[in-house]
């Protein structure tokens, strides 16, 4: 037996191989809602931006290529979520997908971006393949990160009032937060800009930015996720 065979005497080429794809769930905060970017798949349905892995290509390179070619997003920060390997997930054949996720401010998306509300079950369920499951996993991942750090993706624009930050968190976690309790839990992770918000529908309010990396306490995490 040589290094290219296993205990059965079979070599690597004796085993069937699936095609490997990458798909990326890009989340954003738009119009007071949490949304995911979709593209028109060549089969006619809406889908997450994705592509097949080329020979000897890194998964990260394939995900970057999918975002660049399919979604007009260059040099986007993303991370891996999970492998989706149900044998019947793609009716074109045996295809594994390595799901990734990114979260960007709406201003970073192209003007032509198609967005679907992640809480619109009918719309999300209508995306191709098992991409709805990827979207739900991406939302779970987002909540974990936002319970650990104040707005790590800059969805609030970098500076914000506490009320604006609370509004963002209520959308991400899909639940209301009592304003005084929310302020108490996040306040130590904020620092004042020394400026007031511009007058709008209400009175001007003090604006803040993240203090350092905006790390939240375990108590704040329990409050946000409880």
Coordinates of N, CA and C in Angstrom, one line a residue:
X1 N 0.9 -1.2 0.0 CA 0.0 0.0 0.0 C 0.9 1.2 0.0
X2 N 0.6 2.2 -0.9 CA 1.4 3.4 -0.9 C 0.6 4.5 -0.3
X3 N 1.2 5.7 -0.3 CA 0.6 6.8 0.5 C -0.7 7.3 -0.2
X4 N -1.0 6.9 -1.4 CA -2.2 7.3 -2.1 C -3.3 6.3 -2.0
X5 N -3.2 5.2 -1.2 CA -4.2 4.3 -1.0 C -4.5 4.1 0.4
X6 N -5.8 3.6 0.7 CA -6.2 3.4 2.1 C -6.1 1.9 2.4
X7 N -6.6 1.5 3.6 CA -6.5 0.1 4.0 C -7.3 -0.8 3.1
X8 N -8.2 -0.3 2.3 CA -8.9 -1.2 1.4 C -8.2 -1.4 0.1
X9 N -7.1 -0.6 -0.1 CA -6.3 -0.7 -1.3 C -6.8 0.3 -2.4
X10 N -7.8 1.1 -2.0 CA -8.3 2.1 -3.0 C -7.5 3.3 -2.9
X11 N -7.4 4.0 -4.1 CA -6.8 5.3 -4.2 C -7.8 6.4 -4.2
X12 N -7.3 7.6 -4.1 CA -8.2 8.8 -4.1 C -9.1 8.9 -5.2
X13 N -8.7 8.5 -6.4 CA -9.6 8.6 -7.6 C -10.6 7.5 -7.7
X14 N -10.6 6.5 -6.7 CA -11.6 5.4 -6.7 C -12.8 5.8 -6.0
X15 N -12.9 7.0 -5.3 CA -14.0 7.4 -4.6 C -14.8 8.5 -5.4
X16 N -16.1 8.4 -5.3 CA -16.9 9.5 -6.0 C -16.7 10.8 -5.3
X17 N -16.7 11.9 -6.0 CA -16.5 13.2 -5.4 C -17.6 14.1 -5.7
X18 N -18.1 14.9 -4.7 CA -19.1 15.9 -4.9 C -18.5 17.1 -5.5
X19 N -19.3 17.9 -6.2 CA -18.9 19.3 -6.5 C -19.0 20.1 -5.2
X20 N -18.1 21.1 -5.1 CA -18.1 22.0 -4.0 C -18.4 23.4 -4.4
X21 N -19.4 24.0 -3.7 CA -19.8 25.4 -3.9 C -19.5 26.2 -2.7
X22 N -19.5 27.5 -2.8 CA -19.5 28.5 -1.7 C -20.7 29.4 -1.9
X23 N -21.4 29.8 -0.8 CA -22.5 30.7 -0.9 C -22.3 31.7 0.3
X24 N -22.7 33.0 0.1 CA -22.4 34.0 1.1 C -23.7 34.7 1.4
X25 N -24.1 34.7 2.7 CA -25.2 35.5 3.2 C -24.7 36.8 3.6
X26 N -25.0 37.9 2.9 CA -24.6 39.2 3.2 C -25.8 40.0 3.9
X27 N -25.7 40.3 5.1 CA -26.7 40.9 5.9 C -26.5 42.4 5.9
X28 N -27.6 43.2 6.1 CA -27.5 44.7 6.2 C -28.7 45.2 7.0
X29 N -28.6 46.4 7.4 CA -29.6 47.1 8.1 C -30.2 48.2 7.2
X30 N -31.4 48.0 6.7 CA -31.9 48.9 5.7 C -33.4 49.2 6.0
X31 N -33.8 50.5 6.0 CA -35.1 50.9 6.2 C -35.7 50.4 7.5
X32 N -34.9 50.3 8.5 CA -35.4 49.9 9.8 C -35.6 48.4 9.9
X33 N -35.0 47.6 8.9 CA -35.2 46.1 8.9 C -33.9 45.5 8.7
X34 N -33.7 44.2 9.1 CA -32.6 43.4 8.8 C -32.8 42.7 7.5
X35 N -31.9 42.8 6.6 CA -32.1 42.3 5.2 C -30.9 41.5 4.8
X36 N -31.1 40.6 3.8 CA -30.1 39.8 3.2 C -30.0 40.1 1.7
X37 N -28.8 40.2 1.2 CA -28.6 40.4 -0.3 C -28.8 39.2 -1.1
X38 N -29.6 39.3 -2.1 CA -29.9 38.1 -3.0 C -29.5 38.5 -4.5
X39 N -29.3 37.6 -5.3 CA -29.1 37.8 -6.7 C -30.0 36.9 -7.5
X40 N -30.1 37.2 -8.8 CA -30.9 36.3 -9.7 C -30.0 35.2 -10.2
X41 N -30.4 34.0 -9.8 CA -29.6 32.8 -10.2 C -29.9 32.5 -11.6
X42 N -29.0 31.9 -12.3 CA -29.2 31.6 -13.8 C -30.3 30.6 -14.0
X43 N -30.7 29.9 -13.0 CA -31.9 29.0 -13.1 C -33.2 29.8 -13.0
X44 N -33.2 31.1 -12.7 CA -34.4 31.9 -12.6 C -34.9 32.2 -11.3
X45 N -34.3 31.7 -10.2 CA -34.8 32.0 -8.9 C -33.8 32.9 -8.2
X46 N -34.3 33.5 -7.1 CA -33.4 34.3 -6.3 C -32.5 33.4 -5.4
X47 N -31.3 33.8 -5.2 CA -30.4 33.0 -4.4 C -29.3 33.9 -3.7
X48 N -28.6 33.3 -2.8 CA -27.4 34.0 -2.3 C -26.3 34.0 -3.3
X49 N -25.5 35.0 -3.3 CA -24.3 35.0 -4.2 C -23.5 33.8 -3.9
X50 N -23.2 33.0 -5.0 CA -22.4 31.8 -4.8 C -21.7 31.4 -6.1
X51 N -20.8 30.4 -6.0 CA -20.1 29.9 -7.1 C -19.5 28.6 -6.8
X52 N -19.1 27.9 -7.8 CA -18.4 26.6 -7.6 C -16.9 26.8 -7.4
X53 N -16.3 26.0 -6.6 CA -14.9 26.0 -6.3 C -14.1 25.5 -7.5
X54 N -13.2 26.3 -7.9 CA -12.3 25.9 -9.0 C -11.2 25.0 -8.5
X55 N -10.5 24.3 -9.4 CA -9.5 23.4 -9.0 C -8.4 24.1 -8.3
X56 N -8.1 23.6 -7.1 CA -7.0 24.1 -6.2 C -7.2 25.5 -5.8
X57 N -8.5 25.9 -5.8 CA -8.8 27.3 -5.3 C -9.1 27.2 -3.8
X58 N -8.7 28.2 -3.1 CA -9.1 28.4 -1.7 C -10.6 28.7 -1.6
X59 N -11.2 28.2 -0.5 CA -12.6 28.6 -0.3 C -12.8 30.1 -0.1
X60 N -11.9 30.7 0.6 CA -12.0 32.2 0.8 C -11.9 32.9 -0.6
X61 N -11.0 32.4 -1.5 CA -10.9 33.0 -2.8 C -12.2 32.8 -3.6
X62 N -12.8 31.7 -3.5 CA -14.1 31.4 -4.2 C -15.2 32.3 -3.7
X63 N -15.2 32.5 -2.3 CA -16.3 33.3 -1.7 C -16.1 34.8 -2.2
X64 N -14.8 35.2 -2.2 CA -14.5 36.6 -2.6 C -14.9 36.8 -4.1
X65 N -14.6 35.8 -4.9 CA -15.0 35.8 -6.3 C -16.5 35.9 -6.5
X66 N -17.2 35.1 -5.7 CA -18.7 35.1 -5.8 C -19.2 36.5 -5.5
X67 N -18.7 37.1 -4.4 CA -19.2 38.5 -4.0 C -18.8 39.5 -5.1
X68 N -17.6 39.4 -5.6 CA -17.2 40.3 -6.6 C -18.0 40.2 -7.9
X69 N -18.1 39.0 -8.4 CA -18.8 38.8 -9.7 C -20.3 38.9 -9.6
X70 N -20.9 38.2 -8.6 CA -22.3 38.1 -8.5 C -23.0 39.3 -7.8
X71 N -22.2 40.0 -6.9 CA -22.9 41.0 -6.1 C -22.2 42.4 -6.2
X72 N -21.1 42.5 -7.0 CA -20.4 43.7 -7.1 C -19.8 44.2 -5.8
X73 N -19.3 43.3 -5.0 CA -18.7 43.6 -3.7 C -17.3 43.2 -3.7
X74 N -16.4 44.1 -3.6 CA -14.9 43.8 -3.6 C -14.3 44.0 -2.2
X75 N -13.4 43.2 -1.9 CA -12.6 43.2 -0.7 C -13.5 43.3 0.5
X76 N -14.5 42.4 0.6 CA -15.4 42.3 1.6 C -15.0 41.3 2.7
X77 N -15.1 41.7 4.0 CA -14.8 40.8 5.1 C -15.9 39.9 5.3
X78 N -15.6 38.6 5.4 CA -16.6 37.6 5.7 C -16.0 36.4 6.4
X79 N -16.8 35.5 7.0 CA -16.3 34.4 7.7 C -17.2 33.2 7.4
X80 N -16.6 32.0 7.6 CA -17.3 30.7 7.3 C -18.3 30.4 8.4
X81 N -19.5 29.9 7.9 CA -20.6 29.5 8.8 C -20.6 28.0 9.1
X82 N -20.8 27.3 8.0 CA -21.0 25.8 8.1 C -21.0 25.2 6.7
X83 N -20.9 23.9 6.7 CA -21.0 23.1 5.5 C -22.4 22.5 5.4
X84 N -23.0 22.7 4.2 CA -24.3 22.1 4.0 C -24.1 21.0 3.0
X85 N -24.4 19.8 3.5 CA -24.0 18.6 2.7 C -25.2 17.6 2.5
X86 N -26.4 18.0 2.6 CA -27.5 17.1 2.3 C -27.4 16.7 0.9
X87 N -27.4 15.4 0.6 CA -27.1 14.9 -0.8 C -28.1 15.4 -1.8
X88 N -29.4 15.7 -1.4 CA -30.4 16.1 -2.4 C -30.6 17.7 -2.3
X89 N -29.6 18.4 -1.8 CA -29.8 19.9 -1.7 C -29.8 20.6 -3.0
X90 N -29.2 20.0 -4.0 CA -29.2 20.6 -5.3 C -29.6 19.6 -6.4
X91 N -30.7 19.9 -7.1 CA -31.2 18.9 -8.0 C -30.3 18.7 -9.3
X92 N -29.3 19.5 -9.4 CA -28.3 19.3 -10.5 C -27.3 18.2 -10.3
X93 N -27.2 17.8 -9.0 CA -26.2 16.7 -8.7 C -25.8 16.8 -7.3
X94 N -24.7 16.1 -6.9 CA -24.2 16.0 -5.6 C -23.3 17.2 -5.4
X95 N -23.8 18.2 -4.6 CA -23.1 19.5 -4.4 C -23.1 19.8 -2.9
X96 N -21.9 19.9 -2.4 CA -21.7 20.5 -1.0 C -21.5 22.0 -1.1
X97 N -22.1 22.7 -0.1 CA -21.9 24.1 -0.1 C -21.3 24.5 1.2
X98 N -20.2 25.3 1.1 CA -19.6 25.9 2.3 C -20.2 27.3 2.5
X99 N -21.0 27.5 3.5 CA -21.7 28.8 3.6 C -20.8 29.8 4.4
X100 N -20.9 31.0 3.9 CA -20.1 32.1 4.6 C -21.1 33.2 4.9
X101 N -20.7 34.2 5.7 CA -21.6 35.3 6.0 C -20.8 36.6 6.1
X102 N -21.4 37.7 5.7 CA -20.8 39.0 5.9 C -21.9 39.9 6.4
X103 N -21.5 41.0 7.0 CA -22.5 42.0 7.4 C -21.9 43.4 7.1
X104 N -22.7 44.2 6.3 CA -22.2 45.5 5.8 C -23.2 46.5 6.0
X105 N -22.8 47.8 6.2 CA -23.7 48.9 6.2 C -24.3 49.0 4.8
X106 N -25.6 49.5 4.7 CA -26.2 49.6 3.5 C -25.4 50.5 2.5
X107 N -24.7 51.5 3.0 CA -23.9 52.4 2.2 C -22.8 51.7 1.4
X108 N -22.4 50.5 1.9 CA -21.4 49.7 1.2 C -21.9 48.8 0.1
X109 N -23.2 48.7 0.0 CA -23.8 47.9 -1.1 C -24.0 48.7 -2.3
X110 N -23.9 48.0 -3.5 CA -24.2 48.7 -4.8 C -25.7 49.1 -4.8
X111 N -25.9 50.2 -5.6 CA -27.3 50.8 -5.7 C -28.2 49.7 -6.2
X112 N -27.7 48.8 -7.0 CA -28.6 47.8 -7.7 C -28.9 46.6 -6.8
X113 N -28.4 46.6 -5.5 CA -28.5 45.4 -4.7 C -30.0 45.0 -4.4
X114 N -30.3 43.7 -4.6 CA -31.6 43.2 -4.2 C -31.6 42.7 -2.8
X115 N -32.5 43.2 -2.0 CA -32.6 42.9 -0.6 C -33.9 42.3 -0.2
X116 N -33.8 41.2 0.7 CA -35.0 40.5 1.2 C -35.0 40.6 2.7
X117 N -36.1 41.0 3.3 CA -36.2 41.1 4.8 C -36.1 39.7 5.4
X118 N -35.1 39.5 6.3 CA -34.9 38.2 6.8 C -36.0 37.7 7.7
X119 N -36.9 38.5 8.1 CA -38.1 38.1 8.9 C -39.3 37.9 8.1
X120 N -39.2 38.0 6.8 CA -40.3 37.7 5.8 C -40.1 36.3 5.5
X121 N -40.8 35.4 6.2 CA -40.6 33.9 6.0 C -40.9 33.5 4.6
X122 N -42.0 34.0 4.0 CA -42.3 33.6 2.7 C -41.3 34.0 1.7
X123 N -40.7 35.2 1.8 CA -39.7 35.7 0.9 C -38.4 34.9 1.0
X124 N -38.0 34.7 2.3 CA -36.8 33.9 2.6 C -36.9 32.5 2.1
X125 N -38.0 31.9 2.4 CA -38.2 30.5 2.0 C -38.2 30.3 0.5
X126 N -38.4 31.4 -0.2 CA -38.5 31.3 -1.7 C -37.1 31.3 -2.4
X127 N -36.1 31.6 -1.6 CA -34.7 31.6 -2.3 C -34.3 30.1 -2.6
X128 N -33.4 30.0 -3.5 CA -33.1 28.7 -4.1 C -32.4 27.8 -3.1
X129 N -32.4 26.5 -3.5 CA -31.7 25.5 -2.7 C -32.0 25.5 -1.2
X130 N -31.0 25.4 -0.4 CA -31.3 25.5 1.1 C -30.7 26.8 1.6
X131 N -30.8 27.8 0.8 CA -30.2 29.1 1.2 C -31.0 29.8 2.3
X132 N -32.3 29.4 2.5 CA -33.1 29.9 3.6 C -32.4 29.5 4.9
X133 N -31.9 28.3 5.0 CA -31.3 27.8 6.2 C -30.0 28.5 6.4
X134 N -29.3 28.9 5.4 CA -28.1 29.7 5.5 C -28.4 31.0 6.1
X135 N -29.4 31.7 5.6 CA -29.8 33.0 6.1 C -30.1 32.9 7.6
X136 N -30.9 31.9 8.0 CA -31.3 31.8 9.4 C -30.0 31.6 10.2
X137 N -29.1 30.8 9.7 CA -27.8 30.6 10.5 C -27.0 31.9 10.5
X138 N -27.0 32.6 9.5 CA -26.3 33.9 9.4 C -26.9 34.9 10.5
X139 N -28.2 34.9 10.6 CA -28.8 35.8 11.6 C -28.4 35.3 13.0
X140 N -28.4 34.0 13.3 CA -28.0 33.5 14.6 C -26.5 33.9 14.9
X141 N -25.7 33.8 13.9 CA -24.3 34.2 14.0 C -24.2 35.7 14.3
X142 N -25.0 36.5 13.6 CA -25.0 37.9 13.8 C -25.4 38.3 15.2
X143 N -26.4 37.6 15.7 CA -26.8 37.9 17.1 C -25.8 37.6 18.1
X144 N -25.1 36.5 17.9 CA -24.0 36.1 18.8 C -22.9 37.2 18.9
X145 N -22.6 37.7 17.7 CA -21.5 38.7 17.7 C -22.0 40.1 18.3
X146 N -23.3 40.4 18.0 CA -23.8 41.7 18.5 C -24.1 41.6 20.0
X147 N -24.2 40.4 20.6 CA -24.3 40.3 22.0 C -23.0 40.3 22.7
X148 N -21.9 40.2 21.9 CA -20.6 40.2 22.5 C -19.9 41.6 22.3
X149 N -20.3 42.3 21.3 CA -19.7 43.6 21.0 C -20.7 44.6 20.5
X150 N -20.5 45.9 20.8 CA -21.5 46.9 20.3 C -21.2 47.1 18.8
X151 N -22.3 46.8 18.1 CA -22.3 47.1 16.6 C -20.9 46.8 15.9
X152 N -20.4 45.6 16.0 CA -19.1 45.3 15.4 C -19.0 45.6 13.9
X153 N -20.1 45.6 13.2 CA -20.1 45.8 11.7 C -20.4 47.3 11.3
X154 N -20.6 48.2 12.3 CA -20.8 49.5 11.9 C -22.1 49.8 11.2
X155 N -23.1 49.0 11.5 CA -24.5 49.2 10.9 C -25.1 50.5 11.3
X156 N -24.7 51.1 12.4 CA -25.2 52.3 12.9 C -24.5 53.5 12.4
X157 N -23.5 53.3 11.6 CA -22.8 54.4 10.9 C -21.6 54.9 11.7
X158 N -21.3 54.3 12.8 CA -20.1 54.7 13.6 C -20.4 55.6 14.8
X159 N -21.4 56.6 14.6 CA -21.8 57.4 15.7 C -23.4 57.3 15.8
X160 N -23.9 57.4 17.0 CA -25.3 57.1 17.2 C -25.8 57.6 18.5
X161 N -27.1 57.8 18.7 CA -27.6 58.1 20.0 C -27.9 56.7 20.6
X162 N -28.1 56.7 21.9 CA -28.5 55.4 22.5 C -29.8 54.9 22.0
X163 N -30.7 55.8 21.7 CA -32.0 55.3 21.2 C -31.9 54.7 19.8
X164 N -31.0 55.3 19.0 CA -30.7 54.7 17.6 C -30.1 53.3 17.8
X165 N -29.1 53.2 18.7 CA -28.5 51.9 18.9 C -29.5 50.9 19.4
X166 N -30.4 51.3 20.3 CA -31.4 50.4 20.8 C -32.3 49.9 19.6
X167 N -32.7 50.9 18.7 CA -33.5 50.5 17.6 C -32.8 49.5 16.7
X168 N -31.5 49.6 16.5 CA -30.8 48.6 15.7 C -30.8 47.3 16.4
X169 N -30.6 47.2 17.7 CA -30.6 46.0 18.4 C -31.9 45.3 18.5
X170 N -33.0 46.1 18.6 CA -34.3 45.6 18.6 C -34.6 44.9 17.2
X171 N -34.1 45.4 16.1 CA -34.3 44.8 14.8 C -33.5 43.5 14.8
X172 N -32.2 43.5 15.2 CA -31.3 42.3 15.1 C -31.9 41.2 15.9
X173 N -32.3 41.5 17.2 CA -32.8 40.5 18.1 C -34.3 40.2 18.0
X174 N -34.9 41.0 17.1 CA -36.4 40.8 16.9 C -37.2 40.8 18.2
X175 N -36.9 41.8 19.0 CA -37.6 41.9 20.3 C -37.4 43.3 20.8
X176 N -38.3 43.9 21.6 CA -38.1 45.2 22.2 C -37.2 45.1 23.5
X177 N -36.5 46.2 23.7 CA -35.7 46.3 24.9 C -36.2 47.6 25.7
X178 N -36.4 47.4 27.0 CA -36.7 48.6 27.8 C -35.5 49.6 27.8
X179 N -35.9 50.9 27.5 CA -34.8 51.8 27.2 C -33.8 52.0 28.3
X180 N -34.2 52.1 29.5 CA -33.3 52.4 30.6 C -32.4 51.1 30.9
X181 N -33.0 49.9 30.8 CA -32.2 48.7 31.0 C -31.2 48.5 29.9
X182 N -31.6 48.8 28.6 CA -30.7 48.7 27.5 C -29.5 49.7 27.7
X183 N -29.8 50.9 28.0 CA -28.7 51.9 28.2 C -27.8 51.4 29.3
X184 N -28.3 50.9 30.4 CA -27.4 50.5 31.5 C -26.5 49.4 31.1
X185 N -27.0 48.5 30.2 CA -26.2 47.3 29.9 C -25.1 47.6 28.9
X186 N -25.3 48.6 28.0 CA -24.3 48.9 27.0 C -23.5 50.1 27.3
X187 N -23.8 50.9 28.3 CA -23.2 52.2 28.4 C -21.7 52.2 28.6
X188 N -21.2 51.2 29.4 CA -19.8 51.2 29.7 C -19.0 50.8 28.4
X189 N -19.6 50.3 27.4 CA -18.9 50.0 26.1 C -19.0 51.2 25.1
X190 N -19.5 52.4 25.6 CA -19.7 53.5 24.7 C -18.8 54.7 25.3
X191 N -18.5 55.6 24.4 CA -17.9 56.8 24.8 C -18.5 58.0 24.0
X192 N -18.7 59.1 24.7 CA -19.4 60.3 24.1 C -18.5 60.9 23.0
X193 N -19.2 61.4 22.0 CA -18.5 62.1 20.9 C -18.4 63.6 21.3
X194 N -19.1 64.0 22.4 CA -19.1 65.4 22.7 C -20.0 66.2 21.9
X195 N -20.8 65.6 21.1 CA -21.7 66.3 20.2 C -23.2 65.8 20.4
X196 N -24.1 66.6 19.9 CA -25.5 66.3 20.0 C -26.0 65.9 18.6
X197 N -27.1 65.1 18.6 CA -27.7 64.8 17.3 C -28.4 66.0 16.7
X198 N -28.5 66.0 15.4 CA -29.2 67.1 14.8 C -30.7 67.1 15.1
X199 N -31.3 68.2 15.2 CA -32.7 68.2 15.5 C -33.5 67.5 14.4
X200 N -34.4 66.7 14.8 CA -35.3 66.0 13.9 C -36.7 66.0 14.4
X201 N -37.3 64.8 14.6 CA -38.7 64.8 15.1 C -38.7 65.0 16.6
X202 N -37.5 64.8 17.3 CA -37.5 65.0 18.7 C -36.4 65.9 19.2
X203 N -36.1 65.9 20.5 CA -35.1 66.8 21.0 C -33.7 66.2 20.6
X204 N -32.7 67.1 20.5 CA -31.3 66.7 20.3 C -30.9 65.8 21.4
X205 N -30.1 64.7 21.1 CA -29.6 63.8 22.1 C -28.1 63.6 21.9
X206 N -27.4 63.3 23.0 CA -26.0 63.1 23.0 C -25.7 61.9 22.1
X207 N -24.6 62.0 21.3 CA -24.2 60.9 20.4 C -22.9 60.2 21.0
X208 N -22.8 59.0 20.6 CA -21.8 58.1 21.1 C -21.1 57.3 20.0
X209 N -19.9 56.8 20.4 CA -19.3 55.8 19.5 C -18.8 54.6 20.4
X210 N -18.4 53.6 19.8 CA -17.9 52.4 20.6 C -16.6 52.8 21.4
X211 N -16.5 52.3 22.6 CA -15.3 52.5 23.4 C -14.4 51.3 23.1
X212 N -13.2 51.6 22.5 CA -12.3 50.5 22.2 C -13.0 49.5 21.2
X213 N -13.0 48.2 21.5 CA -13.6 47.3 20.6 C -15.1 47.1 21.0
X214 N -15.6 47.8 21.9 CA -17.0 47.8 22.3 C -17.4 46.5 22.9
X215 N -16.5 45.8 23.6 CA -16.8 44.5 24.2 C -17.9 44.7 25.3
X216 N -18.9 43.8 25.3 CA -20.0 43.8 26.3 C -19.7 42.8 27.4
X217 N -20.3 43.0 28.5 CA -20.1 42.1 29.6 C -21.0 40.8 29.5
X218 N -20.7 39.8 30.3 CA -21.5 38.6 30.2 C -23.0 38.9 30.7
X219 N -23.1 39.9 31.6 CA -24.4 40.3 32.0 C -25.2 40.9 30.9
X220 N -24.5 41.8 30.1 CA -25.2 42.4 28.9 C -25.5 41.4 27.9
X221 N -24.7 40.4 27.7 CA -25.0 39.3 26.7 C -26.2 38.6 27.2
X222 N -26.4 38.3 28.5 CA -27.5 37.6 29.0 C -28.8 38.4 28.8
X223 N -28.7 39.7 29.0 CA -29.8 40.6 28.8 C -30.3 40.6 27.4
X224 N -29.3 40.7 26.4 CA -29.7 40.8 25.0 C -30.3 39.5 24.5
X225 N -29.8 38.4 24.9 CA -30.2 37.1 24.4 C -31.2 36.4 25.2
X226 N -31.5 36.9 26.4 CA -32.5 36.2 27.3 C -33.9 36.3 26.9

